[in-house]
Amino acid sequence: MAIDEMWLQSSILKKRLTNEIFYVNLEYEDKITIRLRSEICEWLGCQLTGERSEATVVLSVDCKLDVNLEAYEVKENEIIGTSSVGLLYGFYAYLRLKLSGANLSEKSAPAQSLRMINHWDQVDGTIERGYAGESIFFGRFGSNDVKDIGTDIFRNDFTRLKMYARFLASIGINAISLNNVNVRGLGTSLIVSPYIEKVGEIAKLFATFGLKTFLAINWAAPKLIGELKTSDPLDENVYTWWQQTIDHIYEVIPDFGGLVVKADSEGEPGPYQYGRNHADGANMLAKAFEKYNGLVIWRTFVYNSQTDWRNRKNDRAKAAYENFMPLDGDFSDNVILQIKFGPIDFGVREPLMPLFGALKKTNQLMEFQITAEYLGHQIDLNYVLSQWLEMIHFDNYGQPEDTISANSPVATHSGFVAIGNVGMDENWCGNKLAQANFYGFGRMCWNNDLSAAEILQEWLALTFPEVKAEVQKEIYELLIDSNQTYELYNAPLAVGSMMVPHYHYGPSINGYEYDRWGAFHFADRNGLGIDRTTATGTGYASLYAPEVAEIFEDKSKTPDEILLFFHYVEYGHLLHNGKTLIQTIYDQHFEGFERVKSYIKSWKSLKGQVDEATYDNVAERLERQLENARNWRDQVNTYFYRMSGIPDDKGREIYR
Amino acid sequence: MAIDEMWLQSSILKKRLTNEIFYVNLEYEDKITIRLRSEICEWLGCQLTGERSEATVVLSVDCKLDVNLEAYEVKENEIIGTSSVGLLYGFYAYLRLKLSGANLSEKSAPAQSLRMINHWDQVDGTIERGYAGESIFFGRFGSNDVKDIGTDIFRNDFTRLKMYARFLASIGINAISLNNVNVRGLGTSLIVSPYIEKVGEIAKLFATFGLKTFLAINWAAPKLIGELKTSDPLDENVYTWWQQTIDHIYEVIPDFGGLVVKADSEGEPGPYQYGRNHADGANMLAKAFEKYNGLVIWRTFVYNSQTDWRNRKNDRAKAAYENFMPLDGDFSDNVILQIKFGPIDFGVREPLMPLFGALKKTNQLMEFQITAEYLGHQIDLNYVLSQWLEMIHFDNYGQPEDTISANSPVATHSGFVAIGNVGMDENWCGNKLAQANFYGFGRMCWNNDLSAAEILQEWLALTFPEVKAEVQKEIYELLIDSNQTYELYNAPLAVGSMMVPHYHYGPSINGYEYDRWGAFHFADRNGLGIDRTTATGTGYASLYAPEVAEIFEDKSKTPDEILLFFHYVEYGHLLHNGKTLIQTIYDQHFEGFERVKSYIKSWKSLKGQVDEATYDNVAERLERQLENARNWRDQVNTYFYRMSGIPDDKGREIYR
């Protein structure tokens, strides 16, 4: 079977462009404009003329079009970019408009400056939290546990990589990191020869699509591969080693983007080991990057992963705030903090991370997770845009989509980043419909004002351009509330965790309850939930802006859907929805399961209406989702029935 | 550091034998008598004379000594065996008596005919449920997942293997299987060239110590390595393949013992796949072994590992009985059923497997587990003989130690078998004191009448022959109740499970509660326990002899320590001990932890009194045990406090 082209189905696009003749009108050529010509001629096989008069569509660059160098304008017979990359984006926008049958009239500039994808791919070919096959970058020739290996660890499938780069450019992504932030074994050596040269080959291809390539590093690299005795950021030899290493990277990859760093987190090494803080660590690296305009992207996912459940004052949710808020203003201009949208870890439901809006003098990236670690592993349907949009529009001293750049000293050093969800699977994502999330992430970065519904409609129109409108509508209905459906049958009302440890799919209600990861629900015979109030709990609620804190501090004001994240609540407590907590738990879990049953029925009605590969793929996933929803429903309901002793109002079956 | 010699410390033995001159008086020599001469001369470096008149100790064989060919008699100046292997056992008995300072007067024959060790060693060098380093048989050159490999997978450490064979013979073991019963990948090929030849080298060495070598097989071998299309036991080609394979094994290993089979269990293939029963499967193999007097050892650990927790009538405890009781009398004379002592899986506390006493026409082996899978991983102290002896003396239509051979059509095809606990660790067992269990297993097989206390005293006298009696006494006190201590801080009153899934060390109270392994505790806000009565539960209790069933069917008669295995009990229920269930849970868990604290104090008093390696080893283990006991105490107490809402009578700290 051919590899899925995602929304860029060349044969269909070619048909829609049969009557078009393109002319590229440029003063200067560069690698991106050459790529553009190749996209027209070679990829799509369209007519590219040397005579302007013959053309039906003229492509050109006009630096006066917009202040934003990535902007474009598409008209009936014209595509203009502020720069060559703007023009490339304009070309894909033109394809999008053509395919969806919209008016050929769109002037647009990206809302977020940095629009980045992180890969958690590992040199042995596996992907941490990957649910769609092996890595497209690395092959399974090596092992993560070895330090050196004779064989080539790269997959070298440049056909696939080019398809991927095209997809990224087509949704406006402009930066990518290739390897997992947990950098171990041989992965540590990607920044040095002979591996960096191979990274360079990928980076060179990606650059033609306007993509900057980044690598994740192991903080201890100077010790591990540099033969130094320390990785102390204030040690002169450490700095020298990094400067030399970075100099060499730029010899090989002149437009290298920079580094991504997970330090002092979940057992990874970091500056804390040497009594230094994160600004010391990041700024040392940043200095070595200065002359190249390279970036240091520093993750704030730092917490004590040895939390003792016995002490209820411990609160992992507070960790990033406590570690980084005191450093606001201390980071160099080419350092960016990469901050997860929520305070825990991409959960089904979390409030906004309170650092957003609070950090005023620090470059910021808001981090999302496209790969469905906590959202059903691309087995369960889960169109997640509504959740993400809620985060970027959450008001804590202003809404993140505005404050992120406003609070970043260098506004262009800010934006959105997400962990990708693709692998070597034929449809890239394991579940064909999970492509919508990747597509949607790109579109959300570019235009913060699009709604989840608009993005989904757009994606459906592009991905299934030849199916009937009713069929698109049916798939739309399946997906649009699928994130809420998943939430319904998961851990109740944002209490978090309750899933199988490490694997993070399926229920294990006490899986983390007495473990060291700080993810507790505190359920007992009377109620459940985490008290994060200032008066009687961990005080996390007070980290928000006063208007927000006032809501979260007060059980009666906290919205139902986030209630158990902030409060311990008794089973008989009446919620805003007019029902008791226990009845809400039961109702949600029965409803979640029923919804999945209806998805299956709905999907079956589409047999023969969508291509067979997609039909079979989604049908198989839905059966597994039903089993998952059933397990969640029954285990959650039984657990809380055993705890509370309160039967279901409606007398539905809850196993003893 | 030198490898620990266990109880056979050659330098000390040599000292004790300084004045002895040995003379071996034999009509015929064989490989065992040659080994015996080598043990005297080469291993111990003692004097072995050719002149009877010079000797202080005469060794000889007298077939009229006893009806049992393995019997021996030790006198002041004489060691006699009924056969050469009896003489070898007599020699080690002589060493034991010499070392412990006992009277040189012992006539003895083994109580159990087969006294076997199973290894769960895998061809990649790992050991399933091994807690003492890698396999002594296989090295880490291969992988369990591959089918073929060029490199030698054997460790080839014959120095180590000889030490091990000596130890086995010294405690009377006469059979051993080398590889894990879960046979996968390359392990499947151990029965064919070129691997069987390497097995042959080990078997040849072991035979000189009176040990028969066995291998575990994969039931699907004819398909997997024989290129047949089926493994159906009634298929003629399948039989032919097995016959040829077994013929070849005997060419290489003329005294090969036979095969160990785990079929239709926990996902392993078996005759059920072809609509055949276990007798069909076992008898087919048995036929191929007939002319060699080889044995087929067939495990009864067969259960549905896809149990749905929703249906409380499902009961894994009944599975072996239900699968094998109807086949009583159907197995060939050279088939032996290997039956775990309890109905679940070597748990901390289980009742006797009801097949014992009930099976009347089937050769039987009672299976134990020396490796401490459920008993603390050789981290926690756990001298387990008391638990085993309770099993072999449990009366269900007679006591197993008598009924096993009486109910076996071929009495010599019966006995005891255990999973070993040794690996490449310097002290073999990870924990020096865990040697006592291996030693004790051998002694228990030989003499069913020894008490746990006698065996422990004996082991201490032999293992620490040069430390003061008070010190031996102190270690005795540490160990003698250690199994009970472990039980105190584990899952309460035989309810089972509650440990970390798969790993089986440390608490995870709901780890198996909603999983597919049929190991549930059913705790709710009112009580906990499994109702296995006939009236209201699974009916398992009725599988016992009427006098026993009557006790287990009745909550008021069931002993406290096994109560929750048979009954669901409310927290406020008064136990035989005069306390409520919940208070008993609290008390036991506080006490268990306190006992471990006292062990540490006691062990610290021995610093300088035992050798440093042992001191450090046990000290390190005890610290880890304390942490484990603390985790168990706090998680169990908190869990049941949260469930029941009932505080501790004594006001001790239970975390909320």
JSON list of C-alpha atoms in Angstrom, two decimals, chain B residues 225-393:
[
{"chain": "B", "resi": 225, "resn": "ILE", "atom": "CA", "xyz": [11.27, -25.74, 14.80]},
{"chain": "B", "resi": 226, "resn": "GLY", "atom": "CA", "xyz": [10.04, -28.94, 13.14]},
{"chain": "B", "resi": 227, "resn": "GLU", "atom": "CA", "xyz": [8.48, -27.25, 10.14]},
{"chain": "B", "resi": 228, "resn": "LEU", "atom": "CA", "xyz": [5.24, -29.17, 10.65]},
{"chain": "B", "resi": 229, "resn": "LYS", "atom": "CA", "xyz": [1.90, -27.49, 10.12]},
{"chain": "B", "resi": 230, "resn": "THR", "atom": "CA", "xyz": [0.49, -28.60, 13.45]},
{"chain": "B", "resi": 231, "resn": "SER", "atom": "CA", "xyz": [1.42, -29.60, 16.98]},
{"chain": "B", "resi": 232, "resn": "ASP", "atom": "CA", "xyz": [-1.72, -31.69, 17.44]},
{"chain": "B", "resi": 233, "resn": "PRO", "atom": "CA", "xyz": [-0.74, -34.57, 19.76]},
{"chain": "B", "resi": 234, "resn": "LEU", "atom": "CA", "xyz": [-2.88, -37.02, 17.80]},
{"chain": "B", "resi": 235, "resn": "ASP", "atom": "CA", "xyz": [-1.26, -36.16, 14.49]},
{"chain": "B", "resi": 236, "resn": "GLU", "atom": "CA", "xyz": [1.04, -38.98, 13.34]},
{"chain": "B", "resi": 237, "resn": "ASN", "atom": "CA", "xyz": [3.68, -36.60, 11.98]},
{"chain": "B", "resi": 238, "resn": "VAL", "atom": "CA", "xyz": [3.79, -34.77, 15.28]},
{"chain": "B", "resi": 239, "resn": "TYR", "atom": "CA", "xyz": [4.38, -38.00, 17.14]},
{"chain": "B", "resi": 240, "resn": "THR", "atom": "CA", "xyz": [7.07, -39.03, 14.67]},
{"chain": "B", "resi": 241, "resn": "TRP", "atom": "CA", "xyz": [8.82, -35.71, 15.05]},
{"chain": "B", "resi": 242, "resn": "TRP", "atom": "CA", "xyz": [8.85, -36.03, 18.82]},
{"chain": "B", "resi": 243, "resn": "GLN", "atom": "CA", "xyz": [10.04, -39.63, 18.66]},
{"chain": "B", "resi": 244, "resn": "GLN", "atom": "CA", "xyz": [12.91, -38.66, 16.38]},
{"chain": "B", "resi": 245, "resn": "THR", "atom": "CA", "xyz": [13.77, -35.67, 18.52]},
{"chain": "B", "resi": 246, "resn": "ILE", "atom": "CA", "xyz": [13.76, -37.76, 21.68]},
{"chain": "B", "resi": 247, "resn": "ASP", "atom": "CA", "xyz": [15.76, -40.54, 20.00]},
{"chain": "B", "resi": 248, "resn": "HIS", "atom": "CA", "xyz": [18.38, -37.97, 19.16]},
{"chain": "B", "resi": 249, "resn": "ILE", "atom": "CA", "xyz": [18.42, -36.57, 22.68]},
{"chain": "B", "resi": 250, "resn": "TYR", "atom": "CA", "xyz": [19.19, -40.06, 24.03]},
{"chain": "B", "resi": 251, "resn": "GLU", "atom": "CA", "xyz": [21.96, -40.53, 21.51]},
{"chain": "B", "resi": 252, "resn": "VAL", "atom": "CA", "xyz": [23.59, -37.44, 22.99]},
{"chain": "B", "resi": 253, "resn": "ILE", "atom": "CA", "xyz": [22.51, -37.91, 26.61]},
{"chain": "B", "resi": 254, "resn": "PRO", "atom": "CA", "xyz": [21.97, -41.62, 27.36]},
{"chain": "B", "resi": 255, "resn": "ASP", "atom": "CA", "xyz": [20.67, -40.93, 30.88]},
{"chain": "B", "resi": 256, "resn": "PHE", "atom": "CA", "xyz": [18.49, -37.96, 30.00]},
{"chain": "B", "resi": 257, "resn": "GLY", "atom": "CA", "xyz": [15.68, -37.49, 32.52]},
{"chain": "B", "resi": 258, "resn": "GLY", "atom": "CA", "xyz": [12.81, -36.26, 30.40]},
{"chain": "B", "resi": 259, "resn": "LEU", "atom": "CA", "xyz": [10.75, -33.19, 29.68]},
{"chain": "B", "resi": 260, "resn": "VAL", "atom": "CA", "xyz": [8.92, -30.59, 31.72]},
{"chain": "B", "resi": 261, "resn": "VAL", "atom": "CA", "xyz": [5.82, -29.16, 30.05]},
{"chain": "B", "resi": 262, "resn": "LYS", "atom": "CA", "xyz": [3.80, -26.03, 30.72]},
{"chain": "B", "resi": 263, "resn": "ALA", "atom": "CA", "xyz": [0.95, -26.24, 28.25]},
{"chain": "B", "resi": 264, "resn": "ASP", "atom": "CA", "xyz": [-2.26, -24.27, 27.77]},
{"chain": "B", "resi": 265, "resn": "SER", "atom": "CA", "xyz": [-1.30, -21.90, 30.53]},
{"chain": "B", "resi": 266, "resn": "GLU", "atom": "CA", "xyz": [-0.84, -18.15, 30.69]},
{"chain": "B", "resi": 267, "resn": "GLY", "atom": "CA", "xyz": [-0.75, -17.89, 26.93]},
{"chain": "B", "resi": 268, "resn": "GLU", "atom": "CA", "xyz": [1.53, -20.86, 26.28]},
{"chain": "B", "resi": 269, "resn": "PRO", "atom": "CA", "xyz": [0.42, -23.29, 23.54]},
{"chain": "B", "resi": 270, "resn": "GLY", "atom": "CA", "xyz": [-0.96, -26.72, 24.40]},
{"chain": "B", "resi": 271, "resn": "PRO", "atom": "CA", "xyz": [-3.22, -29.60, 23.36]},
{"chain": "B", "resi": 272, "resn": "TYR", "atom": "CA", "xyz": [-6.41, -27.58, 24.06]},
{"chain": "B", "resi": 273, "resn": "GLN", "atom": "CA", "xyz": [-5.64, -25.64, 20.89]},
{"chain": "B", "resi": 274, "resn": "TYR", "atom": "CA", "xyz": [-6.35, -28.82, 18.94]},
{"chain": "B", "resi": 275, "resn": "GLY", "atom": "CA", "xyz": [-9.37, -29.89, 20.93]},
{"chain": "B", "resi": 276, "resn": "ARG", "atom": "CA", "xyz": [-7.29, -32.51, 22.78]},
{"chain": "B", "resi": 277, "resn": "ASN", "atom": "CA", "xyz": [-6.98, -32.87, 26.51]},
{"chain": "B", "resi": 278, "resn": "HIS", "atom": "CA", "xyz": [-3.89, -32.91, 28.67]},
{"chain": "B", "resi": 279, "resn": "ALA", "atom": "CA", "xyz": [-3.76, -36.69, 28.85]},
{"chain": "B", "resi": 280, "resn": "ASP", "atom": "CA", "xyz": [-3.70, -36.84, 25.04]},
{"chain": "B", "resi": 281, "resn": "GLY", "atom": "CA", "xyz": [-0.80, -34.43, 25.06]},
{"chain": "B", "resi": 282, "resn": "ALA", "atom": "CA", "xyz": [1.21, -36.00, 27.85]},
{"chain": "B", "resi": 283, "resn": "ASN", "atom": "CA", "xyz": [0.68, -39.60, 26.78]},
{"chain": "B", "resi": 284, "resn": "MET", "atom": "CA", "xyz": [1.82, -38.92, 23.23]},
{"chain": "B", "resi": 285, "resn": "LEU", "atom": "CA", "xyz": [5.13, -37.65, 24.56]},
{"chain": "B", "resi": 286, "resn": "ALA", "atom": "CA", "xyz": [5.29, -40.42, 27.13]},
{"chain": "B", "resi": 287, "resn": "LYS", "atom": "CA", "xyz": [5.06, -43.05, 24.41]},
{"chain": "B", "resi": 288, "resn": "ALA", "atom": "CA", "xyz": [8.12, -41.61, 22.71]},
{"chain": "B", "resi": 289, "resn": "PHE", "atom": "CA", "xyz": [9.98, -41.87, 26.01]},
{"chain": "B", "resi": 290, "resn": "GLU", "atom": "CA", "xyz": [8.95, -45.42, 26.89]},
{"chain": "B", "resi": 291, "resn": "LYS", "atom": "CA", "xyz": [11.97, -47.29, 25.67]},
{"chain": "B", "resi": 292, "resn": "TYR", "atom": "CA", "xyz": [14.31, -44.94, 27.55]},
{"chain": "B", "resi": 293, "resn": "ASN", "atom": "CA", "xyz": [12.43, -44.88, 30.86]},
{"chain": "B", "resi": 294, "resn": "GLY", "atom": "CA", "xyz": [12.22, -41.15, 30.36]},
{"chain": "B", "resi": 295, "resn": "LEU", "atom": "CA", "xyz": [9.62, -39.03, 32.11]},
{"chain": "B", "resi": 296, "resn": "VAL", "atom": "CA", "xyz": [7.08, -36.46, 31.04]},
{"chain": "B", "resi": 297, "resn": "ILE", "atom": "CA", "xyz": [6.50, -33.97, 33.82]},
{"chain": "B", "resi": 298, "resn": "TRP", "atom": "CA", "xyz": [3.28, -32.13, 33.10]},
{"chain": "B", "resi": 299, "resn": "ARG", "atom": "CA", "xyz": [2.41, -29.00, 35.02]},
{"chain": "B", "resi": 300, "resn": "THR", "atom": "CA", "xyz": [-1.14, -28.54, 36.28]},
{"chain": "B", "resi": 301, "resn": "PHE", "atom": "CA", "xyz": [-0.75, -24.78, 36.53]},
{"chain": "B", "resi": 302, "resn": "VAL", "atom": "CA", "xyz": [-3.46, -24.32, 33.92]},
{"chain": "B", "resi": 303, "resn": "TYR", "atom": "CA", "xyz": [-6.00, -21.56, 34.27]},
{"chain": "B", "resi": 304, "resn": "ASN", "atom": "CA", "xyz": [-7.84, -19.00, 32.25]},
{"chain": "B", "resi": 305, "resn": "SER", "atom": "CA", "xyz": [-5.66, -15.93, 32.42]},
{"chain": "B", "resi": 306, "resn": "GLN", "atom": "CA", "xyz": [-8.41, -13.85, 30.83]},
{"chain": "B", "resi": 307, "resn": "THR", "atom": "CA", "xyz": [-10.69, -13.87, 33.85]},
{"chain": "B", "resi": 308, "resn": "ASP", "atom": "CA", "xyz": [-13.35, -11.18, 33.87]},
{"chain": "B", "resi": 309, "resn": "TRP", "atom": "CA", "xyz": [-13.45, -9.54, 37.31]},
{"chain": "B", "resi": 310, "resn": "ARG", "atom": "CA", "xyz": [-17.07, -8.59, 36.70]},
{"chain": "B", "resi": 311, "resn": "ASN", "atom": "CA", "xyz": [-18.24, -12.17, 37.24]},
{"chain": "B", "resi": 312, "resn": "ARG", "atom": "CA", "xyz": [-17.64, -13.22, 40.83]},
{"chain": "B", "resi": 313, "resn": "LYS", "atom": "CA", "xyz": [-18.34, -16.84, 40.04]},
{"chain": "B", "resi": 314, "resn": "ASN", "atom": "CA", "xyz": [-15.07, -17.12, 38.14]},
{"chain": "B", "resi": 315, "resn": "ASP", "atom": "CA", "xyz": [-12.43, -18.64, 40.38]},
{"chain": "B", "resi": 316, "resn": "ARG", "atom": "CA", "xyz": [-8.88, -19.30, 39.32]},
{"chain": "B", "resi": 317, "resn": "ALA", "atom": "CA", "xyz": [-8.39, -21.40, 42.46]},
{"chain": "B", "resi": 318, "resn": "LYS", "atom": "CA", "xyz": [-10.64, -24.09, 40.98]},
{"chain": "B", "resi": 319, "resn": "ALA", "atom": "CA", "xyz": [-8.90, -24.31, 37.62]},
{"chain": "B", "resi": 320, "resn": "ALA", "atom": "CA", "xyz": [-6.27, -27.02, 38.18]},
{"chain": "B", "resi": 321, "resn": "TYR", "atom": "CA", "xyz": [-8.79, -29.22, 39.97]},
{"chain": "B", "resi": 322, "resn": "GLU", "atom": "CA", "xyz": [-11.36, -28.81, 37.23]},
{"chain": "B", "resi": 323, "resn": "ASN", "atom": "CA", "xyz": [-8.85, -29.42, 34.46]},
{"chain": "B", "resi": 324, "resn": "PHE", "atom": "CA", "xyz": [-7.11, -32.46, 35.93]},
{"chain": "B", "resi": 325, "resn": "MET", "atom": "CA", "xyz": [-9.43, -34.25, 38.34]},
{"chain": "B", "resi": 326, "resn": "PRO", "atom": "CA", "xyz": [-11.52, -35.69, 35.48]},
{"chain": "B", "resi": 327, "resn": "LEU", "atom": "CA", "xyz": [-8.33, -37.15, 33.96]},
{"chain": "B", "resi": 328, "resn": "ASP", "atom": "CA", "xyz": [-7.30, -39.11, 37.06]},
{"chain": "B", "resi": 329, "resn": "GLY", "atom": "CA", "xyz": [-6.17, -42.51, 35.83]},
{"chain": "B", "resi": 330, "resn": "ASP", "atom": "CA", "xyz": [-5.82, -41.44, 32.20]},
{"chain": "B", "resi": 331, "resn": "PHE", "atom": "CA", "xyz": [-2.11, -40.69, 32.23]},
{"chain": "B", "resi": 332, "resn": "SER", "atom": "CA", "xyz": [0.64, -43.11, 31.19]},
{"chain": "B", "resi": 333, "resn": "ASP", "atom": "CA", "xyz": [2.93, -44.60, 33.79]},
{"chain": "B", "resi": 334, "resn": "ASN", "atom": "CA", "xyz": [5.82, -42.37, 32.82]},
{"chain": "B", "resi": 335, "resn": "VAL", "atom": "CA", "xyz": [3.81, -39.18, 33.08]},
{"chain": "B", "resi": 336, "resn": "ILE", "atom": "CA", "xyz": [3.89, -37.21, 36.31]},
{"chain": "B", "resi": 337, "resn": "LEU", "atom": "CA", "xyz": [1.66, -34.28, 37.12]},
{"chain": "B", "resi": 338, "resn": "GLN", "atom": "CA", "xyz": [3.55, -31.40, 38.70]},
{"chain": "B", "resi": 339, "resn": "ILE", "atom": "CA", "xyz": [1.12, -29.68, 41.05]},
{"chain": "B", "resi": 340, "resn": "LYS", "atom": "CA", "xyz": [1.77, -26.42, 42.89]},
{"chain": "B", "resi": 341, "resn": "PHE", "atom": "CA", "xyz": [1.22, -26.74, 46.63]},
{"chain": "B", "resi": 342, "resn": "GLY", "atom": "CA", "xyz": [-1.48, -24.12, 46.62]},
{"chain": "B", "resi": 343, "resn": "PRO", "atom": "CA", "xyz": [-4.36, -23.39, 44.28]},
{"chain": "B", "resi": 344, "resn": "ILE", "atom": "CA", "xyz": [-3.15, -19.97, 43.18]},
{"chain": "B", "resi": 345, "resn": "ASP", "atom": "CA", "xyz": [0.59, -19.46, 42.86]},
{"chain": "B", "resi": 346, "resn": "PHE", "atom": "CA", "xyz": [3.08, -19.83, 45.70]},
{"chain": "B", "resi": 347, "resn": "GLY", "atom": "CA", "xyz": [1.40, -17.03, 47.64]},
{"chain": "B", "resi": 348, "resn": "VAL", "atom": "CA", "xyz": [2.37, -15.86, 51.10]},
{"chain": "B", "resi": 349, "resn": "ARG", "atom": "CA", "xyz": [-0.50, -17.89, 52.48]},
{"chain": "B", "resi": 350, "resn": "GLU", "atom": "CA", "xyz": [-2.62, -20.38, 50.57]},
{"chain": "B", "resi": 351, "resn": "PRO", "atom": "CA", "xyz": [-4.51, -23.51, 51.56]},
{"chain": "B", "resi": 352, "resn": "LEU", "atom": "CA", "xyz": [-3.37, -26.81, 50.11]},
{"chain": "B", "resi": 353, "resn": "MET", "atom": "CA", "xyz": [-4.25, -27.50, 46.48]},
{"chain": "B", "resi": 354, "resn": "PRO", "atom": "CA", "xyz": [-7.24, -29.85, 46.77]},
{"chain": "B", "resi": 355, "resn": "LEU", "atom": "CA", "xyz": [-5.93, -32.18, 44.06]},
{"chain": "B", "resi": 356, "resn": "PHE", "atom": "CA", "xyz": [-3.64, -33.63, 46.72]},
{"chain": "B", "resi": 357, "resn": "GLY", "atom": "CA", "xyz": [-5.38, -36.56, 48.30]},
{"chain": "B", "resi": 358, "resn": "ALA", "atom": "CA", "xyz": [-8.14, -36.42, 45.68]},
{"chain": "B", "resi": 359, "resn": "LEU", "atom": "CA", "xyz": [-6.07, -37.66, 42.74]},
{"chain": "B", "resi": 360, "resn": "LYS", "atom": "CA", "xyz": [-5.75, -41.41, 43.36]},
{"chain": "B", "resi": 361, "resn": "LYS", "atom": "CA", "xyz": [-4.45, -42.85, 40.11]},
{"chain": "B", "resi": 362, "resn": "THR", "atom": "CA", "xyz": [-1.95, -40.32, 38.85]},
{"chain": "B", "resi": 363, "resn": "ASN", "atom": "CA", "xyz": [1.77, -39.92, 39.44]},
{"chain": "B", "resi": 364, "resn": "GLN", "atom": "CA", "xyz": [2.35, -36.71, 41.35]},
{"chain": "B", "resi": 365, "resn": "LEU", "atom": "CA", "xyz": [4.99, -34.15, 42.14]},
{"chain": "B", "resi": 366, "resn": "MET", "atom": "CA", "xyz": [4.31, -31.42, 44.65]},
{"chain": "B", "resi": 367, "resn": "GLU", "atom": "CA", "xyz": [5.75, -28.12, 43.47]},
{"chain": "B", "resi": 368, "resn": "PHE", "atom": "CA", "xyz": [7.38, -25.48, 45.67]},
{"chain": "B", "resi": 369, "resn": "GLN", "atom": "CA", "xyz": [9.12, -22.25, 44.89]},
{"chain": "B", "resi": 370, "resn": "ILE", "atom": "CA", "xyz": [12.47, -21.57, 46.50]},
{"chain": "B", "resi": 371, "resn": "THR", "atom": "CA", "xyz": [13.02, -18.42, 44.50]},
{"chain": "B", "resi": 372, "resn": "ALA", "atom": "CA", "xyz": [11.16, -15.79, 46.49]},
{"chain": "B", "resi": 373, "resn": "GLU", "atom": "CA", "xyz": [8.79, -14.50, 43.83]},
{"chain": "B", "resi": 374, "resn": "TYR", "atom": "CA", "xyz": [6.00, -13.71, 46.27]},
{"chain": "B", "resi": 375, "resn": "LEU", "atom": "CA", "xyz": [8.15, -13.86, 49.37]},
{"chain": "B", "resi": 376, "resn": "GLY", "atom": "CA", "xyz": [10.38, -10.84, 49.17]},
{"chain": "B", "resi": 377, "resn": "HIS", "atom": "CA", "xyz": [12.75, -11.43, 46.26]},
{"chain": "B", "resi": 378, "resn": "GLN", "atom": "CA", "xyz": [15.55, -12.55, 48.53]},
{"chain": "B", "resi": 379, "resn": "ILE", "atom": "CA", "xyz": [15.70, -8.97, 49.72]},
{"chain": "B", "resi": 380, "resn": "ASP", "atom": "CA", "xyz": [13.38, -9.55, 52.67]},
{"chain": "B", "resi": 381, "resn": "LEU", "atom": "CA", "xyz": [14.33, -12.30, 55.11]},
{"chain": "B", "resi": 382, "resn": "ASN", "atom": "CA", "xyz": [12.01, -15.21, 54.61]},
{"chain": "B", "resi": 383, "resn": "TYR", "atom": "CA", "xyz": [12.84, -18.64, 55.93]},
{"chain": "B", "resi": 384, "resn": "VAL", "atom": "CA", "xyz": [9.99, -20.51, 54.32]},
{"chain": "B", "resi": 385, "resn": "LEU", "atom": "CA", "xyz": [10.25, -24.07, 55.62]},
{"chain": "B", "resi": 386, "resn": "SER", "atom": "CA", "xyz": [7.42, -23.67, 58.11]},
{"chain": "B", "resi": 387, "resn": "GLN", "atom": "CA", "xyz": [5.06, -22.74, 55.27]},
{"chain": "B", "resi": 388, "resn": "TRP", "atom": "CA", "xyz": [6.13, -25.73, 53.16]},
{"chain": "B", "resi": 389, "resn": "LEU", "atom": "CA", "xyz": [5.92, -28.17, 56.03]},
{"chain": "B", "resi": 390, "resn": "GLU", "atom": "CA", "xyz": [2.43, -26.98, 56.81]},
{"chain": "B", "resi": 391, "resn": "MET", "atom": "CA", "xyz": [1.55, -27.86, 53.22]},
{"chain": "B", "resi": 392, "resn": "ILE", "atom": "CA", "xyz": [3.05, -31.33, 53.23]},
{"chain": "B", "resi": 393, "resn": "HIS", "atom": "CA", "xyz": [1.37, -32.11, 56.53]}
]
